[in-house]
Amino acid sequence: MEYTSPWMNAELEGFRDAVRRFVDTEIVPNQEHWRKQQHVDRSVWDKGGEMGILLADIPEQYGGSGGSFAHQSVVFEELGYAGDMAFGIHVHAIVAHYILNQGTEAQKLKYLPKLASGEMVAAIAMSEPGAGSDLKGIRTTATAGADGYKVNGSKTFISNGYLADLILVVVKTDAAAGAKGVSLLLLETRNNPGFRVGRILEKVGQKGQDTCELFFDDAHVPLENVLGGVEGKGFAQLMTELPYERTILGVAGVAAIERALRLTVEHTKERKAFGQALFDMQNTRFVLAEIKTEATIARIFIDRCIDDMIAGRMDTVQASMAKYWISDLQCKVIDQCVQLFGGYGYMLEYPIAQMYVDARVQRIYGGANEIMKEIIARSL
């Protein structure tokens, strides 16, 4: 009997069909082009806005599509099933949720409709050359004056950095206050002479995603653009919103696992060796049986996480489990699938090879998996 996720229903199936058509038409044909230019075309953001998939789970009163996390999960799954790692909708949605849950009403009304339509592309700037998972080590500062904040410092590994119109920047507004001196600022990049985008970074995989260095030299942010209207809440805001990001990574990871299994089953049934299909060899069948079992366990787990997100009961520990365990499994499964493809699995013209290089960073961004284990251990 074919398994169906308990959160799926007829309305979501119709939505999935529409998203799949969009992905097949607007995403898949452009993947190689985007990898070569190292960023998606700006026009795809406008088309995504017209389609209503950029902020599928943001209330309609703020310009979103008014769906639940189930709708957003469908979008992430369909991108995963198509092998897309370029369209930075994940980061875009994360920033929108920071604004929805932590922002002032004025900030929500000003920015969420523009993010929903694709008029603005969002990025979040946390990591620095000397501070990755340890956010307490950031050095970027924001100094308040009569006409606003002056931001100084640099960020690196910033997804959507090249195209971003709105960047949620993690800064220190009080260097002497430790974690309580961290604030989140909403920085608009257009006509901001103190802001500069550095090079698009040359990554091992995910080459279509515009991951950049950012530089701030007295970059201007209005006083009213500190997220939530009060300084010093940044670290608490980050801890509150990170489970959303980590659950998203779990959703995308399971979709990748399921795609890798499907591609490998198809290949082993077609590929002949020693006079028989690879699939007919016991080792191949046993490896695929193990992957199928692990994929099923991962699917049931992430479905529970999606249910918990919809119900508003997802917590940091469970999100950390989803992020670390699924991303570890994703890399393991894809590696096994590459082996079953043989030499073809190492050729980038085969999707499984592209998945191999794209997957590795899943264990690093969103909080390194070692940090996830530390968070889980503290709950014991």
GROMACS .gro file of C-alpha atoms in nm:
model
  380
    1MET     CA    1   0.000   0.000   0.000
    2GLU     CA    2   0.138   0.338  -0.099
    3TYR     CA    3   0.204   0.571   0.194
    4THR     CA    4   0.035   0.912   0.199
    5SER     CA    5   0.148   1.187   0.435
    6PRO     CA    6  -0.124   1.248   0.696
    7TRP     CA    7  -0.110   1.624   0.643
    8MET     CA    8  -0.193   1.594   0.273
    9ASN     CA    9  -0.548   1.648   0.146
   10ALA     CA   10  -0.727   1.711  -0.184
   11GLU     CA   11  -0.667   2.087  -0.173
   12LEU     CA   12  -0.295   2.037  -0.114
   13GLU     CA   13  -0.279   1.781  -0.396
   14GLY     CA   14  -0.419   2.044  -0.632
   15PHE     CA   15  -0.167   2.295  -0.501
   16ARG     CA   16   0.113   2.039  -0.551
   17ASP     CA   17   0.010   1.986  -0.914
   18ALA     CA   18   0.023   2.361  -0.976
   19VAL     CA   19   0.363   2.397  -0.805
   20ARG     CA   20   0.500   2.101  -1.002
   21ARG     CA   21   0.392   2.261  -1.329
   22PHE     CA   22   0.561   2.585  -1.226
   23VAL     CA   23   0.883   2.401  -1.134
   24ASP     CA   24   0.880   2.201  -1.458
   25THR     CA   25   0.825   2.516  -1.665
   26GLU     CA   26   1.023   2.788  -1.487
   27ILE     CA   27   1.292   2.606  -1.283
   28VAL     CA   28   1.404   2.283  -1.448
   29PRO     CA   29   1.484   2.425  -1.796
   30ASN     CA   30   1.703   2.698  -1.643
   31GLN     CA   31   1.909   2.496  -1.397
   32GLU     CA   32   2.223   2.462  -1.609
   33HIS     CA   33   2.208   2.829  -1.713
   34TRP     CA   34   2.179   2.936  -1.349
   35ARG     CA   35   2.471   2.718  -1.246
   36LYS     CA   36   2.690   2.884  -1.507
   37GLN     CA   37   2.596   3.240  -1.408
   38GLN     CA   38   2.595   3.150  -1.035
   39HIS     CA   39   2.254   3.297  -0.964
   40VAL     CA   40   1.894   3.262  -1.074
   41ASP     CA   41   1.737   3.516  -1.307
   42ARG     CA   42   1.565   3.799  -1.120
   43SER     CA   43   1.250   3.735  -1.323
   44VAL     CA   44   1.186   3.398  -1.155
   45TRP     CA   45   1.119   3.581  -0.829
   46ASP     CA   46   0.848   3.787  -0.996
   47LYS     CA   47   0.697   3.472  -1.146
   48GLY     CA   48   0.709   3.298  -0.808
   49GLY     CA   49   0.528   3.594  -0.658
   50GLU     CA   50   0.258   3.580  -0.923
   51MET     CA   51   0.221   3.208  -0.856
   52GLY     CA   52   0.183   3.269  -0.483
   53ILE     CA   53   0.458   3.030  -0.373
   54LEU     CA   54   0.713   3.269  -0.221
   55LEU     CA   55   0.527   3.309   0.109
   56ALA     CA   56   0.275   3.028   0.094
   57ASP     CA   57   0.227   3.015   0.473
   58ILE     CA   58   0.210   3.390   0.546
   59PRO     CA   59  -0.137   3.536   0.623
   60GLU     CA   60  -0.323   3.706   0.340
   61GLN     CA   61  -0.349   4.030   0.542
   62TYR     CA   62   0.027   4.069   0.487
   63GLY     CA   63   0.021   3.973   0.120
   64GLY     CA   64   0.096   3.604   0.167
   65SER     CA   65  -0.103   3.313   0.028
   66GLY     CA   66  -0.269   3.236   0.362
   67GLY     CA   67  -0.174   2.869   0.371
   68SER     CA   68  -0.012   2.661   0.644
   69PHE     CA   69   0.333   2.511   0.678
   70ALA     CA   70   0.193   2.221   0.475
   71HIS     CA   71   0.166   2.449   0.171
   72GLN     CA   72   0.521   2.573   0.218
   73SER     CA   73   0.640   2.214   0.259
   74VAL     CA   74   0.481   2.120  -0.073
   75VAL     CA   75   0.684   2.397  -0.239
   76PHE     CA   76   1.009   2.279  -0.078
   77GLU     CA   77   0.936   1.917  -0.167
   78GLU     CA   78   0.863   1.989  -0.531
   79LEU     CA   79   1.184   2.190  -0.565
   80GLY     CA   80   1.365   1.897  -0.401
   81TYR     CA   81   1.207   1.640  -0.632
   82ALA     CA   82   1.329   1.850  -0.927
   83GLY     CA   83   1.681   1.869  -0.786
   84ASP     CA   84   1.674   2.248  -0.758
   85MET     CA   85   1.927   2.404  -0.521
   86ALA     CA   86   1.941   2.747  -0.685
   87PHE     CA   87   1.611   2.924  -0.620
   88GLY     CA   88   1.667   3.066  -0.271
   89ILE     CA   89   1.303   3.060  -0.166
   90HIS     CA   90   1.395   2.881   0.158
   91VAL     CA   91   1.599   3.173   0.292
   92HIS     CA   92   1.338   3.418   0.163
   93ALA     CA   93   1.065   3.241   0.361
   94ILE     CA   94   1.283   3.227   0.673
   95VAL     CA   95   1.330   3.604   0.671
   96ALA     CA   96   0.956   3.654   0.621
   97HIS     CA   97   0.889   3.447   0.933
   98TYR     CA   98   1.130   3.653   1.138
   99ILE     CA   99   0.933   3.961   1.036
  100LEU     CA  100   0.593   3.794   1.089
  101ASN     CA  101   0.672   3.656   1.435
  102GLN     CA  102   0.921   3.910   1.569
  103GLY     CA  103   0.858   4.232   1.377
  104THR     CA  104   0.644   4.534   1.457
  105GLU     CA  105   0.311   4.574   1.281
  106ALA     CA  106   0.461   4.853   1.069
  107GLN     CA  107   0.748   4.624   0.963
  108LYS     CA  108   0.505   4.347   0.868
  109LEU     CA  109   0.286   4.581   0.661
  110LYS     CA  110   0.585   4.740   0.489
  111TYR     CA  111   0.792   4.436   0.395
  112LEU     CA  112   0.584   4.117   0.385
  113PRO     CA  113   0.370   4.216   0.083
  114LYS     CA  114   0.686   4.305  -0.110
  115LEU     CA  115   0.846   3.972  -0.021
  116ALA     CA  116   0.529   3.786  -0.116
  117SER     CA  117   0.510   3.948  -0.460
  118GLY     CA  118   0.880   3.909  -0.537
  119GLU     CA  119   0.929   4.286  -0.549
  120MET     CA  120   1.194   4.232  -0.282
  121VAL     CA  121   1.427   3.933  -0.242
  122ALA     CA  122   1.537   3.858   0.115
  123ALA     CA  123   1.856   3.726   0.271
  124ILE     CA  124   1.973   3.674   0.628
  125ALA     CA  125   2.329   3.771   0.720
  126MET     CA  126   2.460   3.578   1.019
  127SER     CA  127   2.796   3.415   0.940
  128GLU     CA  128   3.117   3.615   0.936
  129PRO     CA  129   3.474   3.521   0.842
  130GLY     CA  130   3.543   3.461   1.212
  131ALA     CA  131   3.201   3.351   1.334
  132GLY     CA  132   2.987   3.069   1.194
  133SER     CA  133   2.773   2.853   1.421
  134ASP     CA  134   2.891   3.053   1.726
  135LEU     CA  135   2.686   3.368   1.672
  136LYS     CA  136   2.812   3.523   1.995
  137GLY     CA  137   3.141   3.576   1.813
  138ILE     CA  138   3.006   3.822   1.554
  139ARG     CA  139   3.189   4.151   1.510
  140THR     CA  140   2.960   4.347   1.279
  141THR     CA  141   2.840   4.654   1.469
  142ALA     CA  142   2.553   4.898   1.442
  143THR     CA  143   2.584   5.240   1.601
  144ALA     CA  144   2.269   5.447   1.650
  145GLY     CA  145   2.260   5.815   1.560
  146ALA     CA  146   1.993   6.077   1.505
  147ASP     CA  147   1.936   5.971   1.143
  148GLY     CA  148   1.960   5.593   1.195
  149TYR     CA  149   2.211   5.314   1.245
  150LYS     CA  150   2.553   5.296   1.085
  151VAL     CA  151   2.645   4.935   1.020
  152ASN     CA  152   3.009   4.832   0.987
  153GLY     CA  153   3.160   4.490   0.928
  154SER     CA  154   3.135   4.200   0.687
  155LYS     CA  155   2.939   3.879   0.638
  156THR     CA  156   3.012   3.569   0.436
  157PHE     CA  157   2.834   3.260   0.297
  158ILE     CA  158   2.517   3.468   0.246
  159SER     CA  159   2.256   3.292   0.033
  160ASN     CA  160   2.060   3.527  -0.198
  161GLY     CA  161   2.333   3.782  -0.128
  162TYR     CA  162   2.377   3.890  -0.490
  163LEU     CA  163   2.010   3.962  -0.558
  164ALA     CA  164   1.888   4.060  -0.211
  165ASP     CA  165   1.691   4.382  -0.170
  166LEU     CA  166   1.628   4.327   0.202
  167ILE     CA  167   1.883   4.173   0.438
  168LEU     CA  168   1.816   4.074   0.797
  169VAL     CA  169   2.156   4.153   0.949
  170VAL     CA  170   2.278   4.015   1.280
  171VAL     CA  171   2.476   4.293   1.452
  172LYS     CA  172   2.609   4.400   1.787
  173THR     CA  173   2.437   4.715   1.910
  174ASP     CA  174   2.610   4.688   2.249
  175ALA     CA  175   2.950   4.519   2.234
  176ALA     CA  176   2.975   4.500   2.613
  177ALA     CA  177   2.644   4.322   2.671
  178GLY     CA  178   2.728   3.978   2.529
  179ALA     CA  179   2.425   3.794   2.390
  180LYS     CA  180   2.199   4.074   2.515
  181GLY     CA  181   2.386   4.318   2.292
  182VAL     CA  182   2.286   4.139   1.970
  183SER     CA  183   2.015   4.291   1.750
  184LEU     CA  184   1.860   4.212   1.413
  185LEU     CA  185   1.830   4.497   1.162
  186LEU     CA  186   1.630   4.515   0.839
  187LEU     CA  187   1.872   4.666   0.587
  188GLU     CA  188   1.754   4.774   0.243
  189THR     CA  189   2.028   4.740  -0.017
  190ARG     CA  190   1.896   4.972  -0.288
  191ASN     CA  191   2.047   5.321  -0.286
  192ASN     CA  192   2.252   5.236   0.022
  193PRO     CA  193   2.607   5.356  -0.059
  194GLY     CA  194   2.756   5.200   0.255
  195PHE     CA  195   2.652   4.853   0.142
  196ARG     CA  196   2.854   4.646  -0.104
  197VAL     CA  197   2.820   4.295  -0.242
  198GLY     CA  198   3.149   4.112  -0.278
  199ARG     CA  199   3.215   3.822  -0.509
  200ILE     CA  200   2.979   3.533  -0.561
  201LEU     CA  201   3.162   3.252  -0.384
  202GLU     CA  202   3.280   2.949  -0.579
  203LYS     CA  203   3.120   2.654  -0.398
  204VAL     CA  204   3.163   2.279  -0.435
  205GLY     CA  205   2.792   2.241  -0.516
  206GLN     CA  206   2.474   2.448  -0.530
  207LYS     CA  207   2.642   2.662  -0.792
  208GLY     CA  208   2.318   2.823  -0.910
  209GLN     CA  209   2.260   2.974  -0.566
  210ASP     CA  210   2.411   3.322  -0.526
  211THR     CA  211   2.617   3.285  -0.209
  212CYS     CA  212   2.815   3.600  -0.144
  213GLU     CA  213   3.037   3.809   0.076
  214LEU     CA  214   2.873   4.130   0.201
  215PHE     CA  215   3.047   4.445   0.323
  216PHE     CA  216   2.910   4.727   0.538
  217ASP     CA  217   3.091   5.060   0.562
  218ASP     CA  218   2.860   5.299   0.749
  219ALA     CA  219   2.567   5.130   0.574
  220HIS     CA  220   2.243   5.305   0.668
  221VAL     CA  221   1.950   5.144   0.849
  222PRO     CA  222   1.661   5.358   0.980
  223LEU     CA  223   1.609   5.349   1.358
  224GLU     CA  224   1.264   5.197   1.310
  225ASN     CA  225   1.419   4.899   1.128
  226VAL     CA  226   1.552   4.718   1.432
  227LEU     CA  227   1.344   4.400   1.426
  228GLY     CA  228   1.067   4.420   1.682
  229GLY     CA  229   1.145   4.784   1.757
  230VAL     CA  230   1.375   4.712   2.053
  231GLU     CA  231   1.751   4.658   2.062
  232GLY     CA  232   1.911   4.361   2.233
  233LYS     CA  233   1.651   4.098   2.146
  234GLY     CA  234   1.840   3.953   1.849
  235PHE     CA  235   1.978   3.641   2.014
  236ALA     CA  236   1.640   3.547   2.161
  237GLN     CA  237   1.475   3.611   1.823
  238LEU     CA  238   1.728   3.384   1.652
  239MET     CA  239   1.672   3.102   1.900
  240THR     CA  240   1.295   3.133   1.857
  241GLU     CA  241   1.298   3.125   1.475
  242LEU     CA  242   1.578   2.876   1.402
  243PRO     CA  243   1.346   2.570   1.439
  244TYR     CA  244   1.155   2.688   1.130
  245GLU     CA  245   1.476   2.695   0.928
  246ARG     CA  246   1.593   2.358   1.055
  247THR     CA  247   1.260   2.192   0.984
  248ILE     CA  248   1.275   2.327   0.628
  249LEU     CA  249   1.617   2.164   0.586
  250GLY     CA  250   1.462   1.838   0.702
  251VAL     CA  251   1.178   1.866   0.451
  252ALA     CA  252   1.420   1.935   0.166
  253GLY     CA  253   1.646   1.652   0.281
  254VAL     CA  254   1.372   1.390   0.276
  255ALA     CA  255   1.264   1.502  -0.071
  256ALA     CA  256   1.625   1.458  -0.190
  257ILE     CA  257   1.645   1.110  -0.034
  258GLU     CA  258   1.324   1.005  -0.205
  259ARG     CA  259   1.444   1.141  -0.539
  260ALA     CA  260   1.781   0.966  -0.509
  261LEU     CA  261   1.609   0.635  -0.441
  262ARG     CA  262   1.376   0.674  -0.738
  263LEU     CA  263   1.658   0.763  -0.977
  264THR     CA  264   1.871   0.473  -0.858
  265VAL     CA  265   1.595   0.213  -0.883
  266GLU     CA  266   1.530   0.327  -1.240
  267HIS     CA  267   1.899   0.314  -1.330
  268THR     CA  268   1.966  -0.030  -1.179
  269LYS     CA  269   1.668  -0.179  -1.362
  270GLU     CA  270   1.798  -0.046  -1.694
  271ARG     CA  271   2.172  -0.097  -1.651
  272LYS     CA  272   2.311  -0.440  -1.742
  273ALA     CA  273   2.625  -0.604  -1.603
  274PHE     CA  274   2.745  -0.964  -1.631
  275GLY     CA  275   2.441  -1.049  -1.839
  276GLN     CA  276   2.175  -0.924  -1.600
  277ALA     CA  277   2.022  -0.601  -1.471
  278LEU     CA  278   2.203  -0.449  -1.173
  279PHE     CA  279   1.874  -0.463  -0.988
  280ASP     CA  280   1.871  -0.842  -1.014
  281MET     CA  281   2.195  -0.869  -0.818
  282GLN     CA  282   2.147  -0.942  -0.449
  283ASN     CA  283   2.382  -0.669  -0.323
  284THR     CA  284   2.197  -0.404  -0.527
  285ARG     CA  285   1.858  -0.518  -0.399
  286PHE     CA  286   1.979  -0.529  -0.039
  287VAL     CA  287   2.128  -0.176  -0.057
  288LEU     CA  288   1.807  -0.042  -0.212
  289ALA     CA  289   1.600  -0.225   0.049
  290GLU     CA  290   1.798  -0.053   0.324
  291ILE     CA  291   1.758   0.286   0.157
  292LYS     CA  292   1.384   0.233   0.111
  293THR     CA  293   1.349   0.150   0.480
  294GLU     CA  294   1.551   0.453   0.591
  295ALA     CA  295   1.363   0.678   0.348
  296THR     CA  296   1.034   0.557   0.492
  297ILE     CA  297   1.149   0.622   0.850
  298ALA     CA  298   1.267   0.971   0.748
  299ARG     CA  299   0.936   1.042   0.574
  300ILE     CA  300   0.728   0.941   0.877
  301PHE     CA  301   0.951   1.150   1.104
  302ILE     CA  302   0.939   1.462   0.887
  303ASP     CA  303   0.562   1.423   0.849
  304ARG     CA  304   0.537   1.433   1.227
  305CYS     CA  305   0.756   1.747   1.225
  306ILE     CA  306   0.534   1.908   0.961
  307ASP     CA  307   0.225   1.826   1.170
  308ASP     CA  308   0.393   1.981   1.473
  309MET     CA  309   0.486   2.294   1.278
  310ILE     CA  310   0.126   2.331   1.158
  311ALA     CA  311   0.000   2.289   1.516
  312GLY     CA  312   0.257   2.533   1.655
  313ARG     CA  313   0.421   2.281   1.887
  314MET     CA  314   0.753   2.226   1.711
  315ASP     CA  315   1.043   2.283   1.950
  316THR     CA  316   1.415   2.347   1.918
  317VAL     CA  317   1.520   1.996   2.018
  318GLN     CA  318   1.298   1.815   1.768
  319ALA     CA  319   1.396   2.058   1.490
  320SER     CA  320   1.762   1.994   1.571
  321MET     CA  321   1.701   1.618   1.547
  322ALA     CA  322   1.535   1.660   1.209
  323LYS     CA  323   1.810   1.882   1.076
  324TYR     CA  324   2.104   1.668   1.186
  325TRP     CA  325   1.968   1.318   1.132
  326ILE     CA  326   1.803   1.379   0.795
  327SER     CA  327   2.099   1.571   0.650
  328ASP     CA  328   2.337   1.297   0.765
  329LEU     CA  329   2.108   1.037   0.607
  330GLN     CA  330   2.078   1.242   0.289
  331CYS     CA  331   2.454   1.241   0.238
  332LYS     CA  332   2.482   0.870   0.324
  333VAL     CA  333   2.201   0.764   0.090
  334ILE     CA  334   2.319   0.972  -0.205
  335ASP     CA  335   2.672   0.834  -0.162
  336GLN     CA  336   2.533   0.479  -0.175
  337CYS     CA  337   2.332   0.567  -0.485
  338VAL     CA  338   2.639   0.710  -0.660
  339GLN     CA  339   2.813   0.377  -0.597
  340LEU     CA  340   2.531   0.188  -0.767
  341PHE     CA  341   2.556   0.419  -1.068
  342GLY     CA  342   2.924   0.329  -1.104
  343GLY     CA  343   3.131   0.563  -1.321
  344TYR     CA  344   2.817   0.736  -1.446
  345GLY     CA  345   2.744   0.842  -1.091
  346TYR     CA  346   3.054   1.062  -1.099
  347MET     CA  347   2.948   1.245  -1.414
  348LEU     CA  348   2.768   1.574  -1.354
  349GLU     CA  349   2.540   1.514  -1.651
  350TYR     CA  350   2.374   1.253  -1.431
  351PRO     CA  351   2.146   1.409  -1.168
  352ILE     CA  352   2.275   1.181  -0.892
  353ALA     CA  353   2.623   1.334  -0.925
  354GLN     CA  354   2.479   1.685  -0.897
  355MET     CA  355   2.286   1.576  -0.589
  356TYR     CA  356   2.608   1.441  -0.439
  357VAL     CA  357   2.790   1.775  -0.452
  358ASP     CA  358   2.479   1.973  -0.359
  359ALA     CA  359   2.403   1.768  -0.047
  360ARG     CA  360   2.722   1.803   0.155
  361VAL     CA  361   2.656   2.153   0.287
  362GLN     CA  362   2.321   2.044   0.437
  363ARG     CA  363   2.522   1.914   0.735
  364ILE     CA  364   2.686   2.256   0.781
  365TYR     CA  365   2.446   2.544   0.718
  366GLY     CA  366   2.146   2.610   0.938
  367GLY     CA  367   2.373   2.525   1.231
  368ALA     CA  368   2.643   2.259   1.198
  369ASN     CA  369   2.525   1.911   1.295
  370GLU     CA  370   2.764   1.907   1.589
  371ILE     CA  371   2.574   2.207   1.729
  372MET     CA  372   2.246   2.022   1.674
  373LYS     CA  373   2.374   1.731   1.883
  374GLU     CA  374   2.479   1.971   2.159
  375ILE     CA  375   2.129   2.122   2.165
  376ILE     CA  376   1.974   1.773   2.184
  377ALA     CA  377   2.218   1.665   2.458
  378ARG     CA  378   2.125   1.964   2.676
  379SER     CA  379   1.766   1.838   2.685
  380LEU     CA  380   1.864   1.503   2.835
   0.00000   0.00000   0.00000
